[in-house]
mmCIF file of C-alpha atoms in Angstrom:
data_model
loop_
_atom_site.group_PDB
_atom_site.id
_atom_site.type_symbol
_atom_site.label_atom_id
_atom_site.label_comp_id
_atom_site.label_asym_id
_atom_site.label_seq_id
_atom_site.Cartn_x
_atom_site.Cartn_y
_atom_site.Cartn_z
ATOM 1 C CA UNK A 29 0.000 0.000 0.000
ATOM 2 C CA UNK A 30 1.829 3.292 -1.004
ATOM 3 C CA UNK A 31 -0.728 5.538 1.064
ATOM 4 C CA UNK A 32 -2.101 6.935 -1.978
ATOM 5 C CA UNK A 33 -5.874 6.354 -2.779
ATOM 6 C CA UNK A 34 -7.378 6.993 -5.834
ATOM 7 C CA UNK A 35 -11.577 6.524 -6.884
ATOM 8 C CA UNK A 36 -12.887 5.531 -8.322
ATOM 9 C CA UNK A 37 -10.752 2.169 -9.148
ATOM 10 C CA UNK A 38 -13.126 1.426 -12.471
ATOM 11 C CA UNK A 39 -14.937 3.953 -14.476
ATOM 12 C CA UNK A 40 -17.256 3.120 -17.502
ATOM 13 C CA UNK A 41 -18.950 6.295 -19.235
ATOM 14 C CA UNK A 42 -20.143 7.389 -22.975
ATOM 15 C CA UNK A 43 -18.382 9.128 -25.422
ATOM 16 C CA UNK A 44 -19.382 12.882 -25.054
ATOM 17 C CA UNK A 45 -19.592 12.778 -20.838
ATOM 18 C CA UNK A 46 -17.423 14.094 -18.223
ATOM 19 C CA UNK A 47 -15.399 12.144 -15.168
ATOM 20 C CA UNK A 48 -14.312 13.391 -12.083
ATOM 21 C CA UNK A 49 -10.940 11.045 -10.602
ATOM 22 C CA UNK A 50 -9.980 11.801 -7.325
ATOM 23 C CA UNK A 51 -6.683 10.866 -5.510
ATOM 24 C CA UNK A 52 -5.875 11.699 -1.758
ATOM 25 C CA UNK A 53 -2.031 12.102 -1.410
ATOM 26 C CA UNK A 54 0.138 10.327 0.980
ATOM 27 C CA UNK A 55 -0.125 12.109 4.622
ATOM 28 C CA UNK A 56 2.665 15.299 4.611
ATOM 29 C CA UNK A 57 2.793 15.003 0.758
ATOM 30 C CA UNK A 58 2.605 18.691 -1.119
ATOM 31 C CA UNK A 59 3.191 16.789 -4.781
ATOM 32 C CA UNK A 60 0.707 15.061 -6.445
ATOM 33 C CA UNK A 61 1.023 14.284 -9.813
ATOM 34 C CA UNK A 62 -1.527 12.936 -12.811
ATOM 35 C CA UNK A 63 -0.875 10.292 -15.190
ATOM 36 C CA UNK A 64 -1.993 8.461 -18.477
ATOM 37 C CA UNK A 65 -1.354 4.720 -19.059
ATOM 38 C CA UNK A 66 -2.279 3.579 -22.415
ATOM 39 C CA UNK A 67 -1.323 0.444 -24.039
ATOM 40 C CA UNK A 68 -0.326 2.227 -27.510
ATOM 41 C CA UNK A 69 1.348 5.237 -25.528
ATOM 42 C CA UNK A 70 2.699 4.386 -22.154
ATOM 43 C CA UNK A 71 2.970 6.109 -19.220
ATOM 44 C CA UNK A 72 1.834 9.955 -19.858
ATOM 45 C CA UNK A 73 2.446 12.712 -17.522
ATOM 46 C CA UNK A 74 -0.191 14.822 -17.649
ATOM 47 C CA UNK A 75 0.159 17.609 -14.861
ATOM 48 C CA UNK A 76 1.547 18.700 -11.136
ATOM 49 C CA UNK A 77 0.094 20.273 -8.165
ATOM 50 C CA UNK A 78 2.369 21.379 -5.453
ATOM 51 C CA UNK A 79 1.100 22.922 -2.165
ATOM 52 C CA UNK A 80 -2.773 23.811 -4.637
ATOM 53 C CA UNK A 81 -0.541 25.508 -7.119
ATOM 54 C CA UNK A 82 -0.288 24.147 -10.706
ATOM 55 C CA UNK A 83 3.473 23.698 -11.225
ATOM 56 C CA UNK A 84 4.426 21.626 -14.199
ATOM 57 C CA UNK A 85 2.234 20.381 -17.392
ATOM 58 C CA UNK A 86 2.923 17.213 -19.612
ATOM 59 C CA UNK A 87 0.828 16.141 -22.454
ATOM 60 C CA UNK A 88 -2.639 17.276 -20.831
ATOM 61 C CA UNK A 89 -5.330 18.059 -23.506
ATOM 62 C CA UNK A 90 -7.575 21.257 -22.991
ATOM 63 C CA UNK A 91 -10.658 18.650 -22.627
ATOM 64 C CA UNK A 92 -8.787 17.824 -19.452
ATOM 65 C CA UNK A 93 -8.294 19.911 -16.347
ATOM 66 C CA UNK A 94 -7.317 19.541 -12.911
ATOM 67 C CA UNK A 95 -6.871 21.135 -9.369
ATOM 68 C CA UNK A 96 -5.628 20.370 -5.960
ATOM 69 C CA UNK A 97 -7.620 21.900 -2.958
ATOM 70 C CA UNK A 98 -6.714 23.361 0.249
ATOM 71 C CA UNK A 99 -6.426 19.734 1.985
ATOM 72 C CA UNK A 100 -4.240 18.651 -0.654
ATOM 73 C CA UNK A 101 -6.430 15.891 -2.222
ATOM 74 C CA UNK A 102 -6.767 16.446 -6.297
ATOM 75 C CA UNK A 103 -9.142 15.720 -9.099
ATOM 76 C CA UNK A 104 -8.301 15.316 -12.404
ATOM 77 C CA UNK A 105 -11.609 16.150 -14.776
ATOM 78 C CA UNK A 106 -12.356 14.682 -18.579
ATOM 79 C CA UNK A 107 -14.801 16.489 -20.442
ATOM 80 C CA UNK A 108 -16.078 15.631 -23.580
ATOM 81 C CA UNK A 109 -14.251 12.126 -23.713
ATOM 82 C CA UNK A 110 -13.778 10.388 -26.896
ATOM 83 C CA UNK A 111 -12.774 6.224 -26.960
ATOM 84 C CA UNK A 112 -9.224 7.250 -27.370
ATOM 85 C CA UNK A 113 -9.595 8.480 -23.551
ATOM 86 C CA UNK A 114 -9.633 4.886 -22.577
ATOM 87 C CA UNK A 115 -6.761 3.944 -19.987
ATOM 88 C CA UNK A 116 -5.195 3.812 -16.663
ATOM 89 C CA UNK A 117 -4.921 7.521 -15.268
ATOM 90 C CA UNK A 118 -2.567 7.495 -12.095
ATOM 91 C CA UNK A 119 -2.292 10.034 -9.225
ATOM 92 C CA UNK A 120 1.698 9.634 -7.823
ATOM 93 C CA UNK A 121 2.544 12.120 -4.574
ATOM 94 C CA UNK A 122 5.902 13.388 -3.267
ATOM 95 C CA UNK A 123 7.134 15.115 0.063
ATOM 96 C CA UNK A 124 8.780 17.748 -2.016
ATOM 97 C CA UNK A 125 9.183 19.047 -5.556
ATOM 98 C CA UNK A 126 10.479 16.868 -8.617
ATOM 99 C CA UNK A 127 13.583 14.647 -8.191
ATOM 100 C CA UNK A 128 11.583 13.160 -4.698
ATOM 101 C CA UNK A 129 10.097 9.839 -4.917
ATOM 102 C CA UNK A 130 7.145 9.573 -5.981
ATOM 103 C CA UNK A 131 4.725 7.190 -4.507
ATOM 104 C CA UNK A 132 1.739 5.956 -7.140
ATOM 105 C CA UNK A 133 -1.860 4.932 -6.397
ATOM 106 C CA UNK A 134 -3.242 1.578 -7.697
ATOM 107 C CA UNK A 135 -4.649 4.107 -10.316
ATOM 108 C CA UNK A 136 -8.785 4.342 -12.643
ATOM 109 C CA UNK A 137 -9.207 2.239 -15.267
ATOM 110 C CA UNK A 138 -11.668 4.894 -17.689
ATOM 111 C CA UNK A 139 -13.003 3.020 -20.461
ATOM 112 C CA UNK A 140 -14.719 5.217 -22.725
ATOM 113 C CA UNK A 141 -17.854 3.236 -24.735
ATOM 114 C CA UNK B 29 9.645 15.801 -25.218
ATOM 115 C CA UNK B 30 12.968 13.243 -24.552
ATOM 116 C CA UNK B 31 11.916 10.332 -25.548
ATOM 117 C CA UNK B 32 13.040 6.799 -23.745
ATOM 118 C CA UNK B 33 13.199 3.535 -25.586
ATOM 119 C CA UNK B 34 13.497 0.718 -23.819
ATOM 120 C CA UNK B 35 14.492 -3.146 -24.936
ATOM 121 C CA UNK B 36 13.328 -5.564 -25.075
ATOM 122 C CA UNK B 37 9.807 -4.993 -25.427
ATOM 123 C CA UNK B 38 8.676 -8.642 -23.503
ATOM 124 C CA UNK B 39 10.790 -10.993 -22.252
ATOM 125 C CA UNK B 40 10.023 -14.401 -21.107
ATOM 126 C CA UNK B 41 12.380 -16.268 -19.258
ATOM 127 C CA UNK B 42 13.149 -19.524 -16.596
ATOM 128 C CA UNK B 43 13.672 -19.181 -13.145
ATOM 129 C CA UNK B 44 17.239 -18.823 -12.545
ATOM 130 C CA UNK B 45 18.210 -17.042 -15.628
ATOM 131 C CA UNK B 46 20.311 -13.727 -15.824
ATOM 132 C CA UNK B 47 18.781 -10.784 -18.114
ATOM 133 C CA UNK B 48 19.193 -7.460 -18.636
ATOM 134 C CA UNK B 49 17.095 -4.663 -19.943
ATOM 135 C CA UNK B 50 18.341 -1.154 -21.329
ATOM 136 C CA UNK B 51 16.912 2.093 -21.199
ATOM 137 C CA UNK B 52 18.119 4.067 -24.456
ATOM 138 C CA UNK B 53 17.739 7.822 -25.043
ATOM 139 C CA UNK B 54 19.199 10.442 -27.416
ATOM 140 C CA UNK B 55 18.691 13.258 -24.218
ATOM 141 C CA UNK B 56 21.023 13.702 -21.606
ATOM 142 C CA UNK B 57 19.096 13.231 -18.375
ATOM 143 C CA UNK B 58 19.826 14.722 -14.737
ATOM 144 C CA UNK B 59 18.920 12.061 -13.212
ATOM 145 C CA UNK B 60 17.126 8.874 -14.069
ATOM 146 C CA UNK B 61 14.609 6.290 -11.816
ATOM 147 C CA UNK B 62 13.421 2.406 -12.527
ATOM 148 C CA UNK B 63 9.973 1.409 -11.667
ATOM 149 C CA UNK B 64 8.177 -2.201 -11.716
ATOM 150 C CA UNK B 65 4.761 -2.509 -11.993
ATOM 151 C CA UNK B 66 2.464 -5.213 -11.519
ATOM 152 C CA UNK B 67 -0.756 -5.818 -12.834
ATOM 153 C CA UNK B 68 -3.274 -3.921 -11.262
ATOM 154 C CA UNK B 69 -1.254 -1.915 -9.504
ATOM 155 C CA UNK B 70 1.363 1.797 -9.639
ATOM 156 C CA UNK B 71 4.651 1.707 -10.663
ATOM 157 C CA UNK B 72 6.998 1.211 -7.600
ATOM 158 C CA UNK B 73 9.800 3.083 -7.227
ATOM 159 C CA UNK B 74 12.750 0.471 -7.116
ATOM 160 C CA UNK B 75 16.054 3.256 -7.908
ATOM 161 C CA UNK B 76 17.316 6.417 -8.973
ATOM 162 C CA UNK B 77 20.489 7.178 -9.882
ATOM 163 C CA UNK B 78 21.966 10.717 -10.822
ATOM 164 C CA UNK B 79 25.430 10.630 -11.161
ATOM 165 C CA UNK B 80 27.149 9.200 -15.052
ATOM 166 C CA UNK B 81 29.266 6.116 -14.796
ATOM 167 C CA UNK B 82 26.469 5.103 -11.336
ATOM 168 C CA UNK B 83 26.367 1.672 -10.357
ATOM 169 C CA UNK B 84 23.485 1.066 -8.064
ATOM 170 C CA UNK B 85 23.149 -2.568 -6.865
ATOM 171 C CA UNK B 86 19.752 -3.871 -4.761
ATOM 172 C CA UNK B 87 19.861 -7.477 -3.720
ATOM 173 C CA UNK B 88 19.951 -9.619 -7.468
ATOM 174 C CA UNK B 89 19.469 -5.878 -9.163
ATOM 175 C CA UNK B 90 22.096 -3.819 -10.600
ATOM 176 C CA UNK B 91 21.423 -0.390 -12.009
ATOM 177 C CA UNK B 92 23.576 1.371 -14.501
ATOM 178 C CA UNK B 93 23.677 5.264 -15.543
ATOM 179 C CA UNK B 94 25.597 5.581 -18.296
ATOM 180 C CA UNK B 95 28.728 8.139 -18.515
ATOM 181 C CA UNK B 96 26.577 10.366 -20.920
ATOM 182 C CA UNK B 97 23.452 9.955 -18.438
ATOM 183 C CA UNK B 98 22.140 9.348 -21.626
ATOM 184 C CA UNK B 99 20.992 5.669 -21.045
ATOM 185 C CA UNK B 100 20.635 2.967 -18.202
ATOM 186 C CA UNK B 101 20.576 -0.606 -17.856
ATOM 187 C CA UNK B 102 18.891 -2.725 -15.549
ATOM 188 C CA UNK B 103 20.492 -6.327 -14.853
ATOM 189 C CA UNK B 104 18.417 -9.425 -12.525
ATOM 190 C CA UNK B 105 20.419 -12.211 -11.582
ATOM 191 C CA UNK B 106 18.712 -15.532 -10.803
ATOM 192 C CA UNK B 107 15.801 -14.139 -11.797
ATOM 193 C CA UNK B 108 12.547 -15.372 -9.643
ATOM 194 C CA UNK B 109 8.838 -15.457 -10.036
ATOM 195 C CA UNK B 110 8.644 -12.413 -8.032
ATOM 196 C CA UNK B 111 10.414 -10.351 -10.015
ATOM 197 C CA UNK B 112 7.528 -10.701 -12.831
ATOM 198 C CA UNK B 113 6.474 -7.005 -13.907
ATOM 199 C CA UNK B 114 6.838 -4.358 -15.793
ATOM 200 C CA UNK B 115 9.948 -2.274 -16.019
ATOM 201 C CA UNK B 116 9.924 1.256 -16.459
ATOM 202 C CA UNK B 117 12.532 3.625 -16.466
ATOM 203 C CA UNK B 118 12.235 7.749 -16.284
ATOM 204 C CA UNK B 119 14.740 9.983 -17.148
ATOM 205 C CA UNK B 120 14.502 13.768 -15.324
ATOM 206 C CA UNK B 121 14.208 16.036 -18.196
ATOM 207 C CA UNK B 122 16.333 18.873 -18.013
ATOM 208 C CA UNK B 123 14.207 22.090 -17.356
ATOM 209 C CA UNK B 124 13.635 19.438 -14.070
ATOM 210 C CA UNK B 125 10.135 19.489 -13.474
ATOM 211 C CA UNK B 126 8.797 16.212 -15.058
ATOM 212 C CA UNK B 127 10.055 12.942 -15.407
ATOM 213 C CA UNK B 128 9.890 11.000 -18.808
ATOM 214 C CA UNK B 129 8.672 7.412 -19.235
ATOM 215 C CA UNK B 130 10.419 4.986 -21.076
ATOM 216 C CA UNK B 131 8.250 1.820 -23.294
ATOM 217 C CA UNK B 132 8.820 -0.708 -20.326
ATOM 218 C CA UNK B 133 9.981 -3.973 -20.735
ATOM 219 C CA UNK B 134 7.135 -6.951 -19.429
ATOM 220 C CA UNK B 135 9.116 -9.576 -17.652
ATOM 221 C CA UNK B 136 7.916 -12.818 -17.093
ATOM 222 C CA UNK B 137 9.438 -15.360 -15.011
ATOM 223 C CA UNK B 138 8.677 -18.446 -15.732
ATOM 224 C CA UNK B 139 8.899 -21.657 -12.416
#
């Protein structure tokens, strides 16, 4: 158990909807990163939080936004989600900035029908 | 984007049995982590390494940076059932504030 919880762990929705993922960080972690697993593309990084502020962004598309609140949970939001969208999205948290380890949750399988 | 190619792609292989797996890239890379996954589950942080020329060793697993920090290798002796996974490496990219993926290498381990 890495102390990072993600929900939901399986997520089936339509084309055209929107998701909500959510991922509590490890306890004393300001980090929490988002990522994409696809078979075709690998492992993705979408975006950081650190401390509620967006500090670093990866290959996120506009359709896709996310924010980390005061308590230092995070959601990650899909809008308008196409069957491409389909994969494993990850939430990973650190103590500190890049170049900590990161510790990842058992991640949300999305499939997209 | 620096990109991270790893090989092999899949690898099966008998109990026992030595193998390595290399992490190839065309960037230079301030530092430079391996990850195994397992089905079902997040990568796992297993090393990082930061310094060219870095030998890292953990039990049967021994890490290489190479002198360019340009690529890695990751070498399991006697492999076991255990060590059954995927392998990722990610390279530190060099404006430092995300870390790059490589393909991953699915090892199986075969009793």
């Amino acid at each position: 158990d890495s102390g990072v919880t993600q929900t939901p762990k399986h997520l089936i929705t339509a084309t055209g909807q929107r998701v909500t993922l959510r991922c509590s960080p490890r306890s004393g972690d300001l980090s929490v990163y988002w990522y994409q697993q696809s078979l075709d593309q690998g492992l993705q990084f979408l975006i950081q939080y650190y401390n509620g502020e967006e500090r670093a962004k990866g290959n996120i598309l506009e359709r896709f936004s996310a924010q980390q609140f005061p308590d230092l949970h995070s959601e990650l939001n899909l809008s308008s989600l196409e069957l491409g969208d389909s994969a494993l999205y990850f939430c990973a948290s650190s103590e500190g900035n890049w170049d900590t380890e990161a510790f990842f949750g058992q991640g949300t399988r999305l499939t997209v029908v | 984007t620096q990109l991270l190619e790893q090989s092999p792609q899949f690898l099966s292989i008998q109990e026992g049995e030595n193998l390595t797996v290399y992490c190839n890239s065309s960037s230079v890379f301030s530092s430079l982590q391996w990850y195994r996954q397992e089905p079902g589950e997040g990568p796992v942080l297993l090393v990082t390494v930061v310094t060219g020329g870095e030998v890292k060793k953990l039990k049967r697993l021994t890490f290489q940076f190479g002198d360019a920090r340009k690529d890695s290798s990751l070498h399991i002796t006697a492999a076991q059932p255990g060590d059954t996974g995927l392998y990722l490496c990610a390279g530190a990219g060099n404006t430092g504030n995300q870390f790059y993926f490589g393909t991953g290498t699915s090892l199986t381990v075969i009793p």
